[in-house]
Short mmCIF file of C-alpha atoms in Angstrom, two decimals:
data_model
loop_
_atom_site.label_atom_id
_atom_site.label_comp_id
_atom_site.label_asym_id
_atom_site.label_seq_id
_atom_site.Cartn_x
_atom_site.Cartn_y
_atom_site.Cartn_z
CA MET A 1130 -0.21 0.13 -0.19
CA THR A 1131 2.87 2.53 1.01
CA LEU A 1132 4.77 1.78 -2.58
CA ARG A 1133 1.56 2.29 -4.19
CA ASN A 1134 0.70 5.97 -2.92
CA SER A 1135 4.08 6.78 -3.03
CA PHE A 1136 4.09 5.89 -6.72
CA LEU A 1137 0.85 7.56 -7.06
CA ALA A 1138 2.45 10.34 -5.59
CA ARG A 1139 4.86 10.68 -7.72
CA LEU A 1140 2.47 10.12 -10.29
CA TYR A 1141 0.82 13.71 -9.07
CA GLU A 1142 4.24 15.79 -8.72
CA ASN A 1143 5.09 15.16 -12.28
CA ILE A 1144 1.69 16.01 -13.92
CA LYS A 1145 1.42 18.89 -12.46
CA ARG A 1146 4.94 19.94 -13.60
CA ARG A 1147 3.19 19.07 -17.14
CA LEU A 1148 0.00 20.79 -16.86
CA TRP A 1149 -0.02 22.65 -20.42
CA LEU A 1150 0.29 19.60 -22.09
CA VAL A 1151 -2.88 17.99 -20.17
CA VAL A 1152 -4.24 21.76 -21.38
CA ILE A 1153 -2.68 21.43 -24.83
CA ALA A 1154 -4.44 18.03 -25.37
CA VAL A 1155 -7.52 18.66 -23.85
CA LEU A 1156 -8.94 21.69 -26.00
CA LEU A 1157 -7.42 19.73 -29.22
CA PHE A 1158 -9.12 16.16 -28.23
CA VAL A 1159 -11.56 16.82 -26.19
CA ILE A 1160 -13.17 20.25 -27.19
CA ALA A 1161 -11.81 21.23 -30.32
CA ILE A 1162 -11.46 17.78 -32.37
CA PRO A 1163 -15.86 17.35 -31.56
CA ILE A 1164 -16.40 20.06 -32.24
CA TYR A 1165 -15.31 20.42 -36.02
CA THR A 1166 -17.15 16.82 -35.73
CA ALA A 1167 -20.21 17.87 -34.53
CA MET A 1168 -20.01 20.74 -37.31
CA ASP A 1169 -18.82 18.34 -40.19
CA ILE A 1170 -21.80 16.36 -39.17
CA SER A 1171 -24.11 19.41 -39.33
CA LEU A 1172 -22.50 20.58 -42.65
CA THR A 1173 -23.34 17.69 -44.01
CA GLU A 1174 -26.86 16.87 -42.66
CA ALA A 1175 -27.78 20.04 -43.81
CA THR A 1176 -27.31 19.02 -47.51
CA ALA A 1177 -30.37 16.27 -47.30
CA GLU A 1178 -32.61 18.42 -48.67
CA ASN A 1179 -30.03 19.03 -52.38
CA ILE A 1180 -28.70 14.97 -52.25
CA GLY A 1181 -31.51 13.13 -50.07
CA ILE A 1182 -31.83 12.45 -47.13
CA ILE A 1183 -30.49 8.60 -48.17
CA LYS A 1184 -27.72 10.02 -50.38
CA MET A 1185 -26.68 12.20 -47.70
CA GLN A 1186 -26.50 9.32 -45.01
CA GLU A 1187 -24.40 7.28 -47.11
CA SER A 1188 -21.80 9.96 -47.82
CA LEU A 1189 -21.44 11.40 -43.71
CA TYR A 1190 -21.36 7.22 -43.51
CA LYS A 1191 -18.29 7.41 -45.63
CA GLU A 1192 -16.36 10.64 -44.28
CA MET A 1193 -17.09 9.10 -40.87
CA THR A 1194 -15.64 5.62 -41.18
CA GLN A 1195 -12.87 7.73 -43.10
CA TRP A 1196 -12.30 9.89 -39.77
CA PHE A 1197 -12.61 6.66 -37.79
CA GLU A 1198 -9.47 4.64 -39.96
CA PHE A 1199 -6.45 4.47 -38.63
CA GLY A 1200 -4.58 7.06 -41.27
CA SER A 1201 -3.02 10.54 -41.89
CA GLY A 1202 -4.79 12.77 -39.74
CA SER A 1203 -4.98 10.71 -35.97
CA THR A 1204 -0.60 9.89 -36.87
CA PHE A 1205 -0.13 13.28 -37.35
CA TRP A 1206 -1.50 14.78 -34.07
CA ALA A 1207 -0.28 11.15 -32.70
CA VAL A 1208 3.67 12.78 -33.47
CA LEU A 1209 2.84 16.20 -32.88
CA PHE A 1210 2.12 15.69 -29.43
CA ALA A 1211 4.52 13.08 -28.73
CA LEU A 1212 7.04 15.32 -29.78
CA PRO A 1213 6.47 17.33 -27.12
CA ALA A 1214 5.40 14.49 -24.57
CA GLY A 1215 8.92 12.85 -25.07
CA MET A 1216 11.21 15.79 -25.12
CA GLN A 1217 10.02 17.60 -21.88
CA GLY A 1218 9.56 14.67 -19.36
CA PHE A 1219 13.27 14.08 -19.64
CA SER A 1220 13.86 17.42 -20.10
CA TYR A 1221 16.35 16.77 -16.71
CA LEU A 1222 18.81 15.04 -19.29
CA TYR A 1223 19.72 18.27 -21.12
CA ASP A 1224 21.46 19.87 -17.41
CA ARG A 1225 23.90 18.49 -15.53
CA SER A 1226 22.78 19.96 -12.29
CA LYS A 1227 18.53 19.02 -13.04
CA ILE A 1228 20.60 15.26 -13.89
CA ASP A 1229 22.44 15.40 -10.15
CA PHE A 1230 19.33 16.50 -8.35
CA TYR A 1231 17.00 13.74 -9.40
CA HIS A 1232 19.96 11.29 -8.98
CA SER A 1233 20.30 12.33 -5.45
CA LYS A 1234 17.09 11.40 -5.03
CA PRO A 1235 15.94 8.24 -2.51
CA VAL A 1236 14.11 6.72 -5.86
CA LYS A 1237 15.01 4.36 -7.92
CA ALA A 1238 15.98 5.08 -11.52
CA SER A 1239 13.46 2.89 -12.88
CA GLN A 1240 9.96 3.81 -10.78
CA ARG A 1241 11.66 7.04 -12.20
CA PHE A 1242 11.47 6.63 -15.58
CA MET A 1243 7.94 4.70 -15.66
CA THR A 1244 6.64 7.50 -13.65
CA ILE A 1245 7.56 10.01 -16.45
CA TRP A 1246 6.68 7.26 -19.25
CA LEU A 1247 3.17 6.76 -18.06
CA ASN A 1248 2.15 9.99 -17.44
CA GLY A 1249 3.21 11.08 -20.79
CA VAL A 1250 0.96 7.68 -21.86
CA LEU A 1251 -2.16 8.79 -20.38
CA ILE A 1252 -1.45 12.66 -20.68
CA TYR A 1253 -2.62 11.32 -24.06
CA ALA A 1254 -5.08 8.70 -24.39
CA ILE A 1255 -6.69 9.59 -21.22
CA PRO A 1256 -8.39 13.59 -23.40
CA TYR A 1257 -7.54 11.39 -27.04
CA LEU A 1258 -10.17 8.57 -25.47
CA VAL A 1259 -12.62 11.00 -24.07
CA GLY A 1260 -12.52 13.28 -27.44
CA SER A 1261 -12.86 9.52 -29.49
CA ILE A 1262 -16.14 8.60 -27.37
CA PHE A 1263 -17.68 12.52 -27.73
CA ASN A 1264 -17.00 12.12 -31.79
CA LEU A 1265 -18.96 8.07 -31.49
CA LEU A 1266 -21.61 9.74 -29.85
CA LEU A 1267 -22.21 12.24 -32.26
CA VAL A 1268 -22.08 10.23 -35.04
CA ALA A 1269 -24.34 7.59 -33.12
CA ALA A 1270 -27.24 10.48 -32.69
CA SER A 1271 -26.71 10.94 -36.59
CA GLY A 1272 -28.00 8.01 -37.00
CA VAL A 1273 -25.76 6.28 -39.23
CA MET A 1274 -23.67 4.15 -36.63
CA ASP A 1275 -23.79 0.16 -37.11
CA MET A 1276 -21.26 -2.62 -35.63
CA THR A 1277 -18.99 -2.36 -38.99
CA LEU A 1278 -17.91 1.35 -38.27
CA PHE A 1279 -17.86 1.08 -34.42
CA LEU A 1280 -15.55 -1.80 -35.16
CA THR A 1281 -13.75 0.36 -37.08
CA TRP A 1282 -13.76 3.33 -34.64
CA CYS A 1283 -12.20 0.60 -32.04
CA GLU A 1284 -9.13 -0.33 -34.26
CA GLY A 1285 -8.77 2.99 -35.56
CA ARG A 1286 -8.13 3.96 -31.10
CA ILE A 1287 -6.27 1.23 -30.50
CA LEU A 1288 -3.74 1.47 -33.85
CA THR A 1289 -3.47 4.87 -33.31
CA ILE A 1290 -2.33 4.54 -28.82
CA GLY A 1291 -0.26 1.86 -30.25
CA PHE A 1292 1.82 4.50 -32.85
CA TYR A 1293 1.46 7.45 -30.28
CA LEU A 1294 3.85 4.38 -27.64
CA SER A 1295 6.22 3.39 -30.83
CA VAL A 1296 6.63 7.34 -31.60
CA TYR A 1297 6.33 8.49 -28.09
CA SER A 1298 9.25 5.96 -26.86
CA ILE A 1299 11.43 6.66 -29.77
CA ILE A 1300 11.59 10.48 -28.76
CA ILE A 1301 12.31 9.46 -24.98
CA LEU A 1302 14.98 7.22 -26.56
CA ALA A 1303 16.24 9.71 -28.94
CA VAL A 1304 16.56 12.15 -25.94
CA MET A 1305 18.68 9.67 -23.64
CA LEU A 1306 21.05 8.60 -26.94
CA THR A 1307 21.99 12.07 -27.09
CA GLY A 1308 21.18 15.18 -24.54
CA LYS A 1309 20.73 18.09 -26.18
CA PRO A 1310 16.96 19.75 -27.26
CA LEU A 1311 18.28 20.35 -30.88
CA ILE A 1312 20.47 16.95 -31.47
CA SER A 1313 17.29 15.11 -30.10
CA VAL A 1314 15.29 16.35 -32.11
CA MET A 1315 17.49 15.46 -35.48
CA GLY A 1316 17.83 11.55 -33.69
CA VAL A 1317 14.19 11.27 -33.77
CA ALA A 1318 13.89 12.71 -37.12
CA VAL A 1319 16.60 9.77 -38.09
CA PHE A 1320 14.99 7.08 -36.17
CA LEU A 1321 11.00 8.26 -37.48
CA PHE A 1322 12.42 8.48 -41.45
CA TYR A 1323 15.44 6.51 -41.67
CA GLU A 1324 13.64 3.33 -42.31
CA MET A 1325 11.45 4.95 -45.64
CA ALA A 1326 14.48 6.99 -46.86
CA VAL A 1327 16.21 3.44 -47.16
CA ARG A 1328 13.05 1.79 -49.19
CA ALA A 1329 12.62 5.27 -50.62
CA LEU A 1330 16.42 4.54 -52.21
CA TYR A 1331 16.40 1.03 -52.98
CA MET A 1332 13.07 1.07 -55.05
CA GLY A 1333 14.67 4.04 -56.49
CA MET A 1334 17.67 1.90 -57.36
CA CYS A 1335 15.08 -0.98 -58.38
CA SER A 1336 13.66 1.29 -60.90
CA PHE A 1337 16.51 2.35 -62.25
CA SER A 1338 18.57 -0.77 -62.53
CA PHE A 1339 15.86 -2.55 -64.09
CA HIS A 1340 15.01 0.01 -67.10
#
């Protein structure tokens, strides 16, 4: 019980130092994106008089399917949020005096890492899931929800959070390996785009060689 309470206390203390990330996550995922979804549904429903209710529902269903699928929009926001979450959480590694301060505390390195890492996950995942549930309810209220669309929503949320965890972990790795903000960003770029660059080079060489 004492160990659990101390871990929750460290979790709470760490999240207080990252309130700005919490505010951004809530504004983006819980407020802005559901509002945009509601406006988009309203605009689509307004076309019912011109194209008919059946075609309007088909159009809305197709659009919401694209929204719920794992794709460029969700991955963009995941990367955009993972970058400050990973770099800010372990920013003490950029300062020698902060490193000495943290290491002087009677806390195991594994516990310190888990506290910071878990906070970065929760700050993203909770607002993201809450906002996604709001979007799901809005779509259900529009009358186009079915089991296929619901399963697409579930799959998209699982894949998006998994993608965030991957990018978030890569960013933390870059921070730990470099110890400098600018070099960390460069390291993240290498880790994220190295495979795509090698694949593009390979495909280009294959295309050139077989002509």
